[in-house]
Backbone as JSON, one array per atom type, in Angstrom:
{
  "sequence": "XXXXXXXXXXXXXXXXXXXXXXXXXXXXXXXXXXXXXXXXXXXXXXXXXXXXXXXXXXXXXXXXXXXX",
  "N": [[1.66, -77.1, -30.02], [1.92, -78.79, -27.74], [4.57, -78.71, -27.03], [4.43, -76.06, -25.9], [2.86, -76.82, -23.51], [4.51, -78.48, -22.26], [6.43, -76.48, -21.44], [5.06, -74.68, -20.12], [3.58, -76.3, -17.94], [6.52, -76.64, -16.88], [7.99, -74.24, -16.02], [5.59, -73.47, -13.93], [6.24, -75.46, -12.04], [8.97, -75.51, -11.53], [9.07, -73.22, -10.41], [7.59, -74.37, -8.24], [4.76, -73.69, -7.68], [1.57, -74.29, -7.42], [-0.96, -75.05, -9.41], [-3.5, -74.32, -8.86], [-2.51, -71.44, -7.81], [-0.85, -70.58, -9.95], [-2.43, -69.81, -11.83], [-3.65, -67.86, -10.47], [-1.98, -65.71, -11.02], [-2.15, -65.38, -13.6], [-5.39, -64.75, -14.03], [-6.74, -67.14, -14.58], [-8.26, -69.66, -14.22], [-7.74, -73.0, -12.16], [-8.9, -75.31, -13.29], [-8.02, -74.55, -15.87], [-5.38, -73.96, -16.07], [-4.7, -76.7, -16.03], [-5.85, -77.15, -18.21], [-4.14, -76.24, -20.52], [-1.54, -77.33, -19.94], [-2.39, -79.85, -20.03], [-2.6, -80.04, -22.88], [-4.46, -79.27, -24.18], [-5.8, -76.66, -24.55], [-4.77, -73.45, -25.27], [-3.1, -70.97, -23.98], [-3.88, -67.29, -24.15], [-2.28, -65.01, -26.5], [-1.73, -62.66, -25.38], [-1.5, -63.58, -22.6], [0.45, -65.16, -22.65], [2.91, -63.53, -23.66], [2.76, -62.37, -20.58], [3.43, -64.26, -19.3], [5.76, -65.3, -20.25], [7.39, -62.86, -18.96], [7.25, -62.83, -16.67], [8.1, -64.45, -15.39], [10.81, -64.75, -17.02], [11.51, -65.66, -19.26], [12.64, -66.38, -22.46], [10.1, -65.56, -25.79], [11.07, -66.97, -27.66], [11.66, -69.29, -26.11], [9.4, -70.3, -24.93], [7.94, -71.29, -27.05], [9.22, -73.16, -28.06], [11.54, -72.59, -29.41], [13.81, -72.54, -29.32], [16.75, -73.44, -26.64], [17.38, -71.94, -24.58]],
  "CA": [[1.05, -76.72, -28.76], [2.69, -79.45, -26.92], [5.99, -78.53, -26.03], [4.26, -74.73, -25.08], [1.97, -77.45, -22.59], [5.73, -79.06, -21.22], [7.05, -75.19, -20.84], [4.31, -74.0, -18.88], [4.5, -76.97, -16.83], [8.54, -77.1, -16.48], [7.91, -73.45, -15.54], [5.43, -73.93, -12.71], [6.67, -76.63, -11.33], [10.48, -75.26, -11.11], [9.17, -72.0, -9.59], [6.81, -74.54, -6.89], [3.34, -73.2, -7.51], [0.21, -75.24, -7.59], [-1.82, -75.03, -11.05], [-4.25, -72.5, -8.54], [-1.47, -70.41, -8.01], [-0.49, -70.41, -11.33], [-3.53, -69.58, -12.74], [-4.23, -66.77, -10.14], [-1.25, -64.71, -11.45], [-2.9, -64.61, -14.53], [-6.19, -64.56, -13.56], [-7.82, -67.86, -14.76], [-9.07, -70.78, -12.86], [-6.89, -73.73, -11.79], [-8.59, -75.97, -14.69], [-7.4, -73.57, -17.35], [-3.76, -74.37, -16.25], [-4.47, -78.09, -16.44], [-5.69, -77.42, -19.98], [-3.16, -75.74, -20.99], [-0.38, -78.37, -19.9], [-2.61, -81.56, -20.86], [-2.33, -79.46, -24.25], [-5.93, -79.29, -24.74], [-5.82, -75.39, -25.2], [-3.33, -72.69, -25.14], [-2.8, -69.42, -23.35], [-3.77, -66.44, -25.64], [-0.95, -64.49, -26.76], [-1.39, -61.87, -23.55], [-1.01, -64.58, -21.38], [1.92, -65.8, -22.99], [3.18, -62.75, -22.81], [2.76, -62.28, -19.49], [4.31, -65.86, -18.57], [6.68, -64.56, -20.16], [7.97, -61.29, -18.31], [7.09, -62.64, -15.2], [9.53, -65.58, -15.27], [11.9, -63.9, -17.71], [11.79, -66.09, -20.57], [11.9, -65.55, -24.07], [8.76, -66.3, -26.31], [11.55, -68.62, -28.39], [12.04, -70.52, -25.02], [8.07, -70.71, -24.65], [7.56, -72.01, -28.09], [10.39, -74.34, -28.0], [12.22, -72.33, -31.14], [15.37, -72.52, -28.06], [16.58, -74.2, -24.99], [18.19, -71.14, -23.84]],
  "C": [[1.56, -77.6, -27.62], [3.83, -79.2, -26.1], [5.69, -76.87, -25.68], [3.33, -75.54, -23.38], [3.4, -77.22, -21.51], [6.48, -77.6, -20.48], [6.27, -74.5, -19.83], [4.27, -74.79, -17.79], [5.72, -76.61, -16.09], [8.22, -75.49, -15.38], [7.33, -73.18, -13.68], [5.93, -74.63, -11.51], [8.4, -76.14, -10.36], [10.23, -73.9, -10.22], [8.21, -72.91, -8.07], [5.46, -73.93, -6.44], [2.48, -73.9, -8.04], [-0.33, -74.37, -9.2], [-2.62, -73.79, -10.8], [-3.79, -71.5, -8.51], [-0.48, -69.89, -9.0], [-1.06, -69.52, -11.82], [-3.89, -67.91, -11.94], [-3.16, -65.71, -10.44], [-1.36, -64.22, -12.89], [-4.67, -64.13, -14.93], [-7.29, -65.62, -14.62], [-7.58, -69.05, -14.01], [-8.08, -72.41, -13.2], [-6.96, -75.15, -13.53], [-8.48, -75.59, -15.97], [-6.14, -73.86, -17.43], [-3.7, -75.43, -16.64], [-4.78, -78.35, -18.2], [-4.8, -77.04, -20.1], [-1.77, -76.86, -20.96], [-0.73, -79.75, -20.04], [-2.04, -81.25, -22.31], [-3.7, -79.14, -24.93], [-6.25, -77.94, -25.07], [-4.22, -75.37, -24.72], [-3.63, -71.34, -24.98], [-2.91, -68.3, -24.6], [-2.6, -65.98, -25.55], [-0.96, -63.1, -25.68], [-1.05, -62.48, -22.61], [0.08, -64.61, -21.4], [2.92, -64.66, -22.8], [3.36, -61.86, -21.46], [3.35, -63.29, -18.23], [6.03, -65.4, -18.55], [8.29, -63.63, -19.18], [7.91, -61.4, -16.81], [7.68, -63.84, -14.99], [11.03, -65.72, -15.81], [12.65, -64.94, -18.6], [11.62, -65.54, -21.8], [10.35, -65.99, -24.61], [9.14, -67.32, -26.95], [11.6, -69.38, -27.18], [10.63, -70.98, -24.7], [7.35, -71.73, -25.76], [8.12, -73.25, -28.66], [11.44, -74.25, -29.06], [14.1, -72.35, -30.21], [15.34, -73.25, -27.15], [16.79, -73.27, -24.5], [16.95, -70.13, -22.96]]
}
């Protein structure tokens, strides 16, 4: 669950959107992102899919099974 924390981070961060504006493109609340990238939860698998498709990674690049 860790290195899906550092990907959702890396992600955010490289696209320049706050944790709120993160969170409101999938529609949960700013300290849902911060769990998610302390590592304290993890995005269900709709989310993830939806992180996904809307940054146009794979799910191996989300899970860390790739760098690519």
């Amino acid at each position: 669950m860790l290195l899906i924390s550092k990907r959702i981070r890396e992600i955010r961060t490289k696209h320049k959107l706050t944790q709120t504006e993160f969170g409101k493109l999938f529609g949960v609340q700013k300290s849902t992102v911060c769990s998610w990238e302390k590592g304290n939860s993890s995005p269900d698998d709709k989310i993830k899919i939806e992180i996904c498709r809307t940054f146009n990674v794979s799910m191996d690049w989300l899970f860390g099974l790739t760098n690519k």
